[in-house]
């Protein structure tokens, strides 16, 4: 290797989470709403991002965020990511097709670009069950996941493309309709075209 050649630029984070929702205080800077994951994953909660959790939300919402709320685990060999719920507080994952799933503490599910992680902020639905918004809610709060594609292995590193593809789908974190029926576990409605 030529000592005068500068090292290649570092690769961007393997994935990131973007914070949004009505529960995020308007005074909280946009540039602080992104959490970059590491090769081995990312833990999210008051113990891991104390400044963010102390300044981004009202006291009501802060009380509902655990010290260890959830973790994104990344498998280095495949680049696959999984969400692990670590809190007893309610949390949902919404897939890009609109399907929502309520997660319980310790549950582990795959997560992919465009999936949205909704955190409970005190709301109830018309049946008095915990929900994403409604009476008692501190506003919607979500993290949207975005991962980068895996780099392919090559023998000659001069062939490595360091440019990354854009996420498969751009999304705003918005409130989706409540599920029909008795189950809050999943929403089985067909996506509307």
mmCIF file of N, CA and C in Angstrom, residues 36-100:
data_model
loop_
_atom_site.group_PDB
_atom_site.id
_atom_site.type_symbol
_atom_site.label_atom_id
_atom_site.label_comp_id
_atom_site.label_asym_id
_atom_site.label_seq_id
_atom_site.Cartn_x
_atom_site.Cartn_y
_atom_site.Cartn_z
ATOM 1 N N UNK A 36 -27.713 6.663 14.562
ATOM 2 C CA UNK A 36 -26.992 5.759 13.679
ATOM 3 C C UNK A 36 -26.677 4.467 14.407
ATOM 4 N N UNK A 37 -26.971 3.347 13.751
ATOM 5 C CA UNK A 37 -26.658 2.041 14.303
ATOM 6 C C UNK A 37 -25.206 1.678 14.040
ATOM 7 N N UNK A 38 -24.725 0.706 14.773
ATOM 8 C CA UNK A 38 -23.369 0.182 14.586
ATOM 9 C C UNK A 38 -23.467 -1.188 13.930
ATOM 10 N N UNK A 39 -22.328 -1.747 13.610
ATOM 11 C CA UNK A 39 -22.308 -3.064 12.965
ATOM 12 C C UNK A 39 -23.002 -4.130 13.817
ATOM 13 N N UNK A 40 -22.932 -3.995 15.156
ATOM 14 C CA UNK A 40 -23.550 -4.991 16.030
ATOM 15 C C UNK A 40 -24.940 -4.595 16.502
ATOM 16 N N UNK A 41 -25.407 -3.401 16.170
ATOM 17 C CA UNK A 41 -26.764 -3.015 16.549
ATOM 18 C C UNK A 41 -26.825 -1.681 17.263
ATOM 19 N N UNK A 42 -27.957 -1.447 17.931
ATOM 20 C CA UNK A 42 -28.204 -0.181 18.622
ATOM 21 C C UNK A 42 -29.252 -0.400 19.694
ATOM 22 N N UNK A 43 -28.979 0.067 20.905
ATOM 23 C CA UNK A 43 -29.965 0.047 21.981
ATOM 24 C C UNK A 43 -30.563 1.437 22.110
ATOM 25 N N UNK A 44 -31.876 1.489 22.351
ATOM 26 C CA UNK A 44 -32.582 2.767 22.462
ATOM 27 C C UNK A 44 -33.335 2.816 23.789
ATOM 28 N N UNK A 45 -33.178 3.918 24.489
ATOM 29 C CA UNK A 45 -33.860 4.128 25.768
ATOM 30 C C UNK A 45 -33.172 5.232 26.539
ATOM 31 N N UNK A 46 -33.747 5.584 27.672
ATOM 32 C CA UNK A 46 -33.203 6.694 28.474
ATOM 33 C C UNK A 46 -31.763 6.453 28.912
ATOM 34 N N UNK A 47 -31.375 5.197 29.134
ATOM 35 C CA UNK A 47 -29.998 4.896 29.562
ATOM 36 C C UNK A 47 -28.997 5.074 28.424
ATOM 37 N N UNK A 48 -29.453 4.986 27.193
ATOM 38 C CA UNK A 48 -28.541 4.987 26.046
ATOM 39 C C UNK A 48 -28.453 6.334 25.340
ATOM 40 N N UNK A 49 -29.521 7.101 25.354
ATOM 41 C CA UNK A 49 -29.538 8.441 24.743
ATOM 42 C C UNK A 49 -30.161 9.408 25.765
ATOM 43 N N UNK A 50 -29.488 9.631 26.898
ATOM 44 C CA UNK A 50 -30.111 10.427 27.970
ATOM 45 C C UNK A 50 -30.471 11.848 27.542
ATOM 46 N N UNK A 51 -29.605 12.518 26.787
ATOM 47 C CA UNK A 51 -29.899 13.896 26.375
ATOM 48 C C UNK A 51 -31.118 13.939 25.448
ATOM 49 N N UNK A 52 -31.159 13.050 24.479
ATOM 50 C CA UNK A 52 -32.295 13.009 23.557
ATOM 51 C C UNK A 52 -33.598 12.800 24.312
ATOM 52 N N UNK A 53 -33.639 11.796 25.175
ATOM 53 C CA UNK A 53 -34.880 11.481 25.876
ATOM 54 C C UNK A 53 -35.263 12.540 26.904
ATOM 55 N N UNK A 54 -34.306 13.286 27.416
ATOM 56 C CA UNK A 54 -34.607 14.346 28.386
ATOM 57 C C UNK A 54 -35.079 15.636 27.722
ATOM 58 N N UNK A 55 -34.722 15.833 26.454
ATOM 59 C CA UNK A 55 -35.032 17.116 25.809
ATOM 60 C C UNK A 55 -36.016 17.025 24.649
ATOM 61 N N UNK A 56 -36.289 15.832 24.134
ATOM 62 C CA UNK A 56 -37.154 15.705 22.953
ATOM 63 C C UNK A 56 -38.627 15.564 23.295
ATOM 64 N N UNK A 57 -38.946 15.200 24.549
ATOM 65 C CA UNK A 57 -40.322 14.859 24.900
ATOM 66 C C UNK A 57 -40.788 15.571 26.164
ATOM 67 N N UNK A 58 -42.106 15.644 26.319
ATOM 68 C CA UNK A 58 -42.696 16.186 27.541
ATOM 69 C C UNK A 58 -42.448 15.210 28.693
ATOM 70 N N UNK A 59 -42.660 15.668 29.915
ATOM 71 C CA UNK A 59 -42.474 14.810 31.095
ATOM 72 C C UNK A 59 -43.408 13.601 31.026
ATOM 73 N N UNK A 60 -44.635 13.787 30.537
ATOM 74 C CA UNK A 60 -45.589 12.683 30.413
ATOM 75 C C UNK A 60 -45.036 11.576 29.525
ATOM 76 N N UNK A 61 -44.466 11.942 28.395
ATOM 77 C CA UNK A 61 -43.921 10.955 27.457
ATOM 78 C C UNK A 61 -42.645 10.332 28.021
ATOM 79 N N UNK A 62 -41.797 11.130 28.656
ATOM 80 C CA UNK A 62 -40.552 10.601 29.236
ATOM 81 C C UNK A 62 -40.836 9.471 30.218
ATOM 82 N N UNK A 63 -41.921 9.590 30.979
ATOM 83 C CA UNK A 63 -42.272 8.563 31.965
ATOM 84 C C UNK A 63 -42.604 7.220 31.325
ATOM 85 N N UNK A 64 -42.978 7.226 30.055
ATOM 86 C CA UNK A 64 -43.369 5.999 29.367
ATOM 87 C C UNK A 64 -42.247 5.392 28.522
ATOM 88 N N UNK A 65 -41.077 6.014 28.547
ATOM 89 C CA UNK A 65 -39.924 5.478 27.819
ATOM 90 C C UNK A 65 -38.985 4.830 28.836
ATOM 91 N N UNK A 66 -38.703 3.577 28.614
ATOM 92 C CA UNK A 66 -37.876 2.810 29.544
ATOM 93 C C UNK A 66 -36.396 3.128 29.376
ATOM 94 N N UNK A 67 -35.624 2.756 30.386
ATOM 95 C CA UNK A 67 -34.174 2.917 30.288
ATOM 96 C C UNK A 67 -33.640 2.087 29.121
ATOM 97 N N UNK A 68 -34.150 0.885 28.949
ATOM 98 C CA UNK A 68 -33.822 0.000 27.834
ATOM 99 C C UNK A 68 -35.135 -0.308 27.128
ATOM 100 N N UNK A 69 -35.543 0.527 26.185
ATOM 101 C CA UNK A 69 -36.865 0.380 25.570
ATOM 102 C C UNK A 69 -36.876 -0.686 24.476
ATOM 103 N N UNK A 70 -35.909 -0.607 23.562
ATOM 104 C CA UNK A 70 -35.791 -1.634 22.529
ATOM 105 C C UNK A 70 -34.365 -1.662 22.007
ATOM 106 N N UNK A 71 -34.081 -2.705 21.250
ATOM 107 C CA UNK A 71 -32.762 -2.865 20.647
ATOM 108 C C UNK A 71 -32.936 -3.334 19.210
ATOM 109 N N UNK A 72 -32.101 -2.781 18.329
ATOM 110 C CA UNK A 72 -31.984 -3.301 16.973
ATOM 111 C C UNK A 72 -30.715 -4.143 16.972
ATOM 112 N N UNK A 73 -30.859 -5.423 16.698
ATOM 113 C CA UNK A 73 -29.729 -6.347 16.639
ATOM 114 C C UNK A 73 -29.405 -6.581 15.163
ATOM 115 N N UNK A 74 -28.140 -6.503 14.821
ATOM 116 C CA UNK A 74 -27.726 -6.700 13.428
ATOM 117 C C UNK A 74 -26.793 -7.892 13.341
ATOM 118 N N UNK A 75 -27.095 -8.797 12.435
ATOM 119 C CA UNK A 75 -26.256 -9.961 12.214
ATOM 120 C C UNK A 75 -25.181 -9.590 11.202
ATOM 121 N N UNK A 76 -23.929 -9.592 11.630
ATOM 122 C CA UNK A 76 -22.826 -9.138 10.773
ATOM 123 C C UNK A 76 -22.693 -9.975 9.509
ATOM 124 N N UNK A 77 -22.911 -11.269 9.608
ATOM 125 C CA UNK A 77 -22.714 -12.148 8.459
ATOM 126 C C UNK A 77 -23.704 -11.881 7.336
ATOM 127 N N UNK A 78 -24.943 -11.525 7.679
ATOM 128 C CA UNK A 78 -25.980 -11.347 6.660
ATOM 129 C C UNK A 78 -26.462 -9.910 6.533
ATOM 130 N N UNK A 79 -26.227 -9.088 7.563
ATOM 131 C CA UNK A 79 -26.730 -7.722 7.553
ATOM 132 C C UNK A 79 -28.179 -7.624 7.971
ATOM 133 N N UNK A 80 -28.820 -8.762 8.268
ATOM 134 C CA UNK A 80 -30.214 -8.749 8.695
ATOM 135 C C UNK A 80 -30.333 -8.059 10.048
ATOM 136 N N UNK A 81 -31.436 -7.353 10.233
ATOM 137 C CA UNK A 81 -31.680 -6.675 11.501
ATOM 138 C C UNK A 81 -32.965 -7.195 12.138
ATOM 139 N N UNK A 82 -32.943 -7.240 13.464
ATOM 140 C CA UNK A 82 -34.114 -7.653 14.236
ATOM 141 C C UNK A 82 -34.371 -6.627 15.328
ATOM 142 N N UNK A 83 -35.633 -6.399 15.587
ATOM 143 C CA UNK A 83 -36.074 -5.531 16.667
ATOM 144 C C UNK A 83 -36.372 -6.412 17.866
ATOM 145 N N UNK A 84 -35.828 -6.040 19.022
ATOM 146 C CA UNK A 84 -36.101 -6.757 20.259
ATOM 147 C C UNK A 84 -36.754 -5.767 21.222
ATOM 148 N N UNK A 85 -38.016 -6.021 21.561
ATOM 149 C CA UNK A 85 -38.715 -5.184 22.540
ATOM 150 C C UNK A 85 -38.144 -5.503 23.916
ATOM 151 N N UNK A 86 -37.771 -4.473 24.686
ATOM 152 C CA UNK A 86 -37.177 -4.696 26.000
ATOM 153 C C UNK A 86 -37.983 -4.051 27.117
ATOM 154 N N UNK A 87 -39.035 -3.356 26.773
ATOM 155 C CA UNK A 87 -39.830 -2.618 27.751
ATOM 156 C C UNK A 87 -41.155 -3.318 28.007
ATOM 157 N N UNK A 88 -41.695 -3.105 29.195
ATOM 158 C CA UNK A 88 -43.051 -3.575 29.480
ATOM 159 C C UNK A 88 -44.082 -2.602 28.925
ATOM 160 N N UNK A 89 -43.622 -1.420 28.517
ATOM 161 C CA UNK A 89 -44.530 -0.442 27.914
ATOM 162 C C UNK A 89 -44.854 -0.878 26.492
ATOM 163 N N UNK A 90 -46.034 -0.531 26.055
ATOM 164 C CA UNK A 90 -46.501 -0.973 24.740
ATOM 165 C C UNK A 90 -45.640 -0.410 23.611
ATOM 166 N N UNK A 91 -45.530 -1.232 22.570
ATOM 167 C CA UNK A 91 -44.761 -0.857 21.388
ATOM 168 C C UNK A 91 -45.325 -1.646 20.213
ATOM 169 N N UNK A 92 -45.411 -0.983 19.073
ATOM 170 C CA UNK A 92 -45.900 -1.638 17.863
ATOM 171 C C UNK A 92 -44.866 -1.492 16.765
ATOM 172 N N UNK A 93 -44.866 -2.440 15.840
ATOM 173 C CA UNK A 93 -44.096 -2.284 14.611
ATOM 174 C C UNK A 93 -45.111 -2.235 13.477
ATOM 175 N N UNK A 94 -44.937 -1.258 12.598
ATOM 176 C CA UNK A 94 -45.799 -1.143 11.424
ATOM 177 C C UNK A 94 -44.944 -1.429 10.199
ATOM 178 N N UNK A 95 -45.351 -2.425 9.436
ATOM 179 C CA UNK A 95 -44.646 -2.800 8.219
ATOM 180 C C UNK A 95 -45.019 -1.844 7.091
ATOM 181 N N UNK A 96 -44.256 -1.859 6.025
ATOM 182 C CA UNK A 96 -44.527 -0.957 4.898
ATOM 183 C C UNK A 96 -45.876 -1.249 4.253
ATOM 184 N N UNK A 97 -46.432 -2.449 4.477
ATOM 185 C CA UNK A 97 -47.750 -2.767 3.921
ATOM 186 C C UNK A 97 -48.888 -2.304 4.828
ATOM 187 N N UNK A 98 -48.555 -1.638 5.951
ATOM 188 C CA UNK A 98 -49.568 -1.117 6.862
ATOM 189 C C UNK A 98 -49.921 -2.042 8.010
ATOM 190 N N UNK A 99 -49.445 -3.275 8.016
ATOM 191 C CA UNK A 99 -49.730 -4.215 9.091
ATOM 192 C C UNK A 99 -49.040 -3.766 10.376
ATOM 193 N N UNK A 100 -49.809 -3.669 11.459
ATOM 194 C CA UNK A 100 -49.240 -3.310 12.762
ATOM 195 C C UNK A 100 -49.258 -4.536 13.661
#
